[in-house]
Coordinates of C-alpha atoms and ligand atoms in Angstrom, one line a residue:
X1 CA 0.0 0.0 0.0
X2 CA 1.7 3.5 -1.3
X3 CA 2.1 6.5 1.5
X4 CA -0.8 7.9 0.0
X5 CA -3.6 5.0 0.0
X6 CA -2.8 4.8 3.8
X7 CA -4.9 8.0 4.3
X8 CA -7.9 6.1 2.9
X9 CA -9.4 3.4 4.2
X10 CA -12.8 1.8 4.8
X11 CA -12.7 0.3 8.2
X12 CA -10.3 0.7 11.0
X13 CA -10.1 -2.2 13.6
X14 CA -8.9 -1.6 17.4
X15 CA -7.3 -5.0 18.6
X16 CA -5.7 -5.5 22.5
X17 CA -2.3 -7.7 23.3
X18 CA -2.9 -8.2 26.7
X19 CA -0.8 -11.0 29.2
X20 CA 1.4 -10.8 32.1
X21 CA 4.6 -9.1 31.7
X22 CA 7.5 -11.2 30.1
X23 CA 4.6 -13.3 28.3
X24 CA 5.9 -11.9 24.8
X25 CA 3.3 -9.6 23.7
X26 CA 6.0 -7.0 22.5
X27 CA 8.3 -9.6 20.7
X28 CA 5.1 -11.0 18.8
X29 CA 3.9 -7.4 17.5
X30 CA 7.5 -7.0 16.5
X31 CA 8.0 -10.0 14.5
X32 CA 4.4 -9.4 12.7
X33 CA 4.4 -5.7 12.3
X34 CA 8.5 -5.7 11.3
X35 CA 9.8 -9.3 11.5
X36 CA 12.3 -8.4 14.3
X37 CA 12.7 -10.3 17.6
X38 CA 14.9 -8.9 20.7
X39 CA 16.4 -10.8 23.1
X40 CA 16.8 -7.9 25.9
X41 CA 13.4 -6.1 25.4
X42 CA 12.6 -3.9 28.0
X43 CA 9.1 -4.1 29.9
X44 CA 6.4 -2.3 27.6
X45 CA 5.5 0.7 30.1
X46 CA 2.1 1.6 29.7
X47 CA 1.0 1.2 25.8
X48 CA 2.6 1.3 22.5
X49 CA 0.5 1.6 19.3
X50 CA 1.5 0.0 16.5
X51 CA -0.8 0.4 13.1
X52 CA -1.1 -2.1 10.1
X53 CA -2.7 -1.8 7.2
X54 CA -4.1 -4.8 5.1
X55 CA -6.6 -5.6 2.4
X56 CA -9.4 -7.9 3.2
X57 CA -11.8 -8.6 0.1
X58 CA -10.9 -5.7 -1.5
X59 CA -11.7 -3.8 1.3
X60 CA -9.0 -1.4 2.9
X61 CA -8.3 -1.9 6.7
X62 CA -6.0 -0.1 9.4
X63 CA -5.9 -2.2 11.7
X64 CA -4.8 -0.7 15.4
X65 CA -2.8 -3.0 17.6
X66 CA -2.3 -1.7 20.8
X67 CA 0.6 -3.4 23.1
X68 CA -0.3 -3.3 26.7
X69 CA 1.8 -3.2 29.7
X70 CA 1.3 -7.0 31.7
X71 CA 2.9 -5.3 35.0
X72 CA 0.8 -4.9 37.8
X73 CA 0.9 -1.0 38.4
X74 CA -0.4 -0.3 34.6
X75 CA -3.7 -1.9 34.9
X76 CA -5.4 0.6 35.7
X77 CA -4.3 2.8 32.8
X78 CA -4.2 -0.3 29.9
X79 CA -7.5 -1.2 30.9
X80 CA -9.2 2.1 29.6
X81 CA -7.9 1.3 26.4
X82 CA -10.0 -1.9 26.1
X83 CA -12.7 0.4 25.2
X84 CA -14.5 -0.4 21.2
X85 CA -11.9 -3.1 20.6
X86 CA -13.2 -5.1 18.3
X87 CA -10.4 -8.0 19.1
X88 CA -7.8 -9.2 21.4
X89 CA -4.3 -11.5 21.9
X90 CA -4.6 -13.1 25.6
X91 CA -1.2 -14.2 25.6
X92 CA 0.4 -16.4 28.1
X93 CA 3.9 -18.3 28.2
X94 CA 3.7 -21.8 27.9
X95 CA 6.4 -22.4 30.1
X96 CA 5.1 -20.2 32.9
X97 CA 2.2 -21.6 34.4
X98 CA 1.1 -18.6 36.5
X99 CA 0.7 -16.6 33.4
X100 CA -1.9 -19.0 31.8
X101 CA -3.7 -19.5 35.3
X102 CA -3.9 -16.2 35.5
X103 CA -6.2 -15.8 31.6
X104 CA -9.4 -15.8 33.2
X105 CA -8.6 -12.6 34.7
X106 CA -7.2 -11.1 31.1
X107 CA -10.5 -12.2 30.0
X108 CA -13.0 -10.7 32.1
X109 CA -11.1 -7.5 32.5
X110 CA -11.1 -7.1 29.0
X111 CA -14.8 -8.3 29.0
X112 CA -15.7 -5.9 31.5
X113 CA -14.2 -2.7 29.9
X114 CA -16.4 -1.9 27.1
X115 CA -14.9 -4.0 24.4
X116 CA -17.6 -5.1 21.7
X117 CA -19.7 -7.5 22.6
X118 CA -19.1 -9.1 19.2
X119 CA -15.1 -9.5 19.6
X120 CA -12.7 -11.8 18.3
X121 CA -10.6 -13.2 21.2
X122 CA -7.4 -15.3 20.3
X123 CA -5.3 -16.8 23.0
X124 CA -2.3 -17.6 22.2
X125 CA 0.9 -19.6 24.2
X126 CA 3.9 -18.1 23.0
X127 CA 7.4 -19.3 23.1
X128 CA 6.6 -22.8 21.7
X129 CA 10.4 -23.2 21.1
X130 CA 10.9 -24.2 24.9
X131 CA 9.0 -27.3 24.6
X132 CA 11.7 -29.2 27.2
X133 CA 10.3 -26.7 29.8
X134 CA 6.4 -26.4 28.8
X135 CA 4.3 -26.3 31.7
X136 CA 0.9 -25.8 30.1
X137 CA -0.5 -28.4 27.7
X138 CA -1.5 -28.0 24.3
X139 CA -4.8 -29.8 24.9
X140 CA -5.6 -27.9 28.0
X141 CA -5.4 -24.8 26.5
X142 CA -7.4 -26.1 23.4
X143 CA -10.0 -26.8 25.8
X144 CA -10.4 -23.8 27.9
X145 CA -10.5 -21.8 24.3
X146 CA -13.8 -23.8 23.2
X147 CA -14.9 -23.4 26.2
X148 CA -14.8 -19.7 26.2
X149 CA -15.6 -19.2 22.8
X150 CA -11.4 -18.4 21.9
X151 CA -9.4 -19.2 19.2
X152 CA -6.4 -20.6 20.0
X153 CA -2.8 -20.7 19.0
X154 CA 0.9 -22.0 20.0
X155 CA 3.4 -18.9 18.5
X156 CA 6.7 -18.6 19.2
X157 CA 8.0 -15.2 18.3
X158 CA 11.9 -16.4 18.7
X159 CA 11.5 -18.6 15.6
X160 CA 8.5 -16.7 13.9
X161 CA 6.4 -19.7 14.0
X162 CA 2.3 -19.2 13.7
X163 CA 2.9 -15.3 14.5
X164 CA 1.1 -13.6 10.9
X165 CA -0.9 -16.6 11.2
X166 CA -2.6 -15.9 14.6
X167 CA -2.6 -11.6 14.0
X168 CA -4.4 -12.3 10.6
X169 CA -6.6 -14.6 12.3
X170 CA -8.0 -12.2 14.8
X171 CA -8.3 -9.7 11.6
X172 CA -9.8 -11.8 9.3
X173 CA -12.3 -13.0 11.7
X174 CA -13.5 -9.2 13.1
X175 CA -14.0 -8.8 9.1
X176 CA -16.1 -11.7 8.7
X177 CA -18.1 -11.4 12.1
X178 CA -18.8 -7.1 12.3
X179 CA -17.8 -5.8 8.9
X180 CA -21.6 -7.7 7.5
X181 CA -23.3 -6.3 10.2
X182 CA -22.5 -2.6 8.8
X183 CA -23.9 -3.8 5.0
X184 CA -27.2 -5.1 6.8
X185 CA -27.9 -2.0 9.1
X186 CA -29.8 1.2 7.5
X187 CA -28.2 4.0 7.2
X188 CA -29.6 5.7 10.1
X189 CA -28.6 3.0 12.5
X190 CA -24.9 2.8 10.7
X191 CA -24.7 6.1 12.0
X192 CA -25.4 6.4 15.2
X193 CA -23.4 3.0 15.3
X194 CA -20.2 5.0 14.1
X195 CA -20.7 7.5 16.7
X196 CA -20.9 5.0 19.5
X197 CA -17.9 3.8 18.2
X198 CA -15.7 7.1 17.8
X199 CA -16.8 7.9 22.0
X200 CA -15.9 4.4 22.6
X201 CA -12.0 5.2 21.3
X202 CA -9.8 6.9 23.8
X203 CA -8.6 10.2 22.4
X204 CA -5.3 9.3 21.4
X205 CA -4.4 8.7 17.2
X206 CA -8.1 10.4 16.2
X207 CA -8.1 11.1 12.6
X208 CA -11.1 13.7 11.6
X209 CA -10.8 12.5 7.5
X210 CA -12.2 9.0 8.9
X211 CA -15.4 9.2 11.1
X212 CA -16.1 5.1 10.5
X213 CA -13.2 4.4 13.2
X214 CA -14.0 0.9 14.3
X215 CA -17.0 1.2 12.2
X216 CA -18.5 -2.3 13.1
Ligands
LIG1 P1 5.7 -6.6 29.3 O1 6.0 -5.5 28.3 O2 6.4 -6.4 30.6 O3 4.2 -6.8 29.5 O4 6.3 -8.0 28.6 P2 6.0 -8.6 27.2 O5 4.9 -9.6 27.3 O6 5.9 -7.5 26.2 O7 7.3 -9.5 26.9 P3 8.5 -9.2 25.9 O8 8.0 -9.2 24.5 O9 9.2 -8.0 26.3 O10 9.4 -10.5 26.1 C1 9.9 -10.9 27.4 C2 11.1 -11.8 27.2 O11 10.7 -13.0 26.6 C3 12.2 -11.2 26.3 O12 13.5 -11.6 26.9 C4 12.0 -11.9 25.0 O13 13.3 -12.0 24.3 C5 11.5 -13.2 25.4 N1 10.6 -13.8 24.4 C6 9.6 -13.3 23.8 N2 9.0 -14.1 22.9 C7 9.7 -15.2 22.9 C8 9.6 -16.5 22.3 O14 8.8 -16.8 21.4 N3 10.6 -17.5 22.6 C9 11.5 -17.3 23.5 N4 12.4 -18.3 23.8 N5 11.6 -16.1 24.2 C10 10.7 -15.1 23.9
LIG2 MG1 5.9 -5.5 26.3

């Protein structure tokens, strides 16, 4: 997409990487947005945008990835930004038990923050190179993601396996589930869905040229 198509689009999508801190969530984003990994990355402190653009049946999409802080003294502040997603990454490290027992509350808090009630949800155990020191099962994991409703994915970002594959998931599925609900609403109801949607975004990266932000 050239410099100048990225000021047009027809839909943007807000998607969440939530987890506990040291999960992953900011070597994933970096291996799908720019194919890099870093072995010393610092904690994420509070959130970092990151924005991708993709073309999903010939439709135009900017698609908002927003990397959240896992540490405790954040969650107060990352939570707000849950607000009109329309997806999220519960990520969890497979060799860290704690951080998949502790999904249920990634869930509900992002649940309980204003999220739409029609989003995607993917979790996904990262760092699937370290089988010899996986504490969480494959098959467990499965299960508590049918259970829930989640799709589900092993990643590792280290050896970029699954990573475009789980990201494209989550985007591909929004445009399936909400981007048909816009064609089937009347135009009255479209609108007052878009401006539902704009109050729902925090003020940050607001773009006046596109009123359909997270138009779904
Ligand atoms: P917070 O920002 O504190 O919430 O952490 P985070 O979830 O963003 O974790 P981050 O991406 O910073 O990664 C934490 C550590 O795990 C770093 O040392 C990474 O190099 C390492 N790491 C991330 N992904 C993988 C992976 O797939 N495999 C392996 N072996 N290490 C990984
Ligand atoms: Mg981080």
């Amino acid at each position: 997409m050239t410099v100048e198509d990225e000021n047009s689009y027809d839909y943007v999508f807000k998607l969440v990487v939530v987890g506990d801190s040291g999960v992953g969530k900011t070597n994933l984003l970096g291996r799908y947005v720019h194919d890099t990994f870093d072995f010393g990355s610092k904690s994420t402190i509070g959130l970092d945008l990151t924005i991708k653009h993709m073309m999903i049946k010939g439709k135009k999409i900017r698609v908002q990835i927003w990397d959240t802080a896992g540490q405790e003294r954040y969650r107060s502040i990352t939570k707000r930004y849950y607000r009109g997603s329309v997806g999220a990454c519960l990520v969890y490290d497979i060799t860290k038990r704690e951080s998949y027992d502790n999904i249920s509350r990634w869930l509900n808090e992002f649940k309980m923050n204003e999220a739409h009630p029609d989003s995607v949800i993917m979790l996904i155990g990262n760092k699937s190179d370290l089988q010899d020191k996986r504490t969480v099962t494959q098959e467990e994991a499965m299960n508590y993601a049918k259970e829930h409703g989640l799709l589900f994915m092993e990643t590792s970002a280290l050896e970029s396996t699954n990573v475009e594959l789980a990201f494209d998931s989550v985007v591909n599925n929004v445009f399936d589930k909400l981007s048909g609900k816009i064609a089937t609403m009347d135009d009255k109801r479209a609108e007052i869905m878009r401006g539902q949607a704009i109050d729902l975004n925090p003020p940050l990266n607001t773009d006046s040229k596109h009123p359909n932000q997270c138009a779904c």
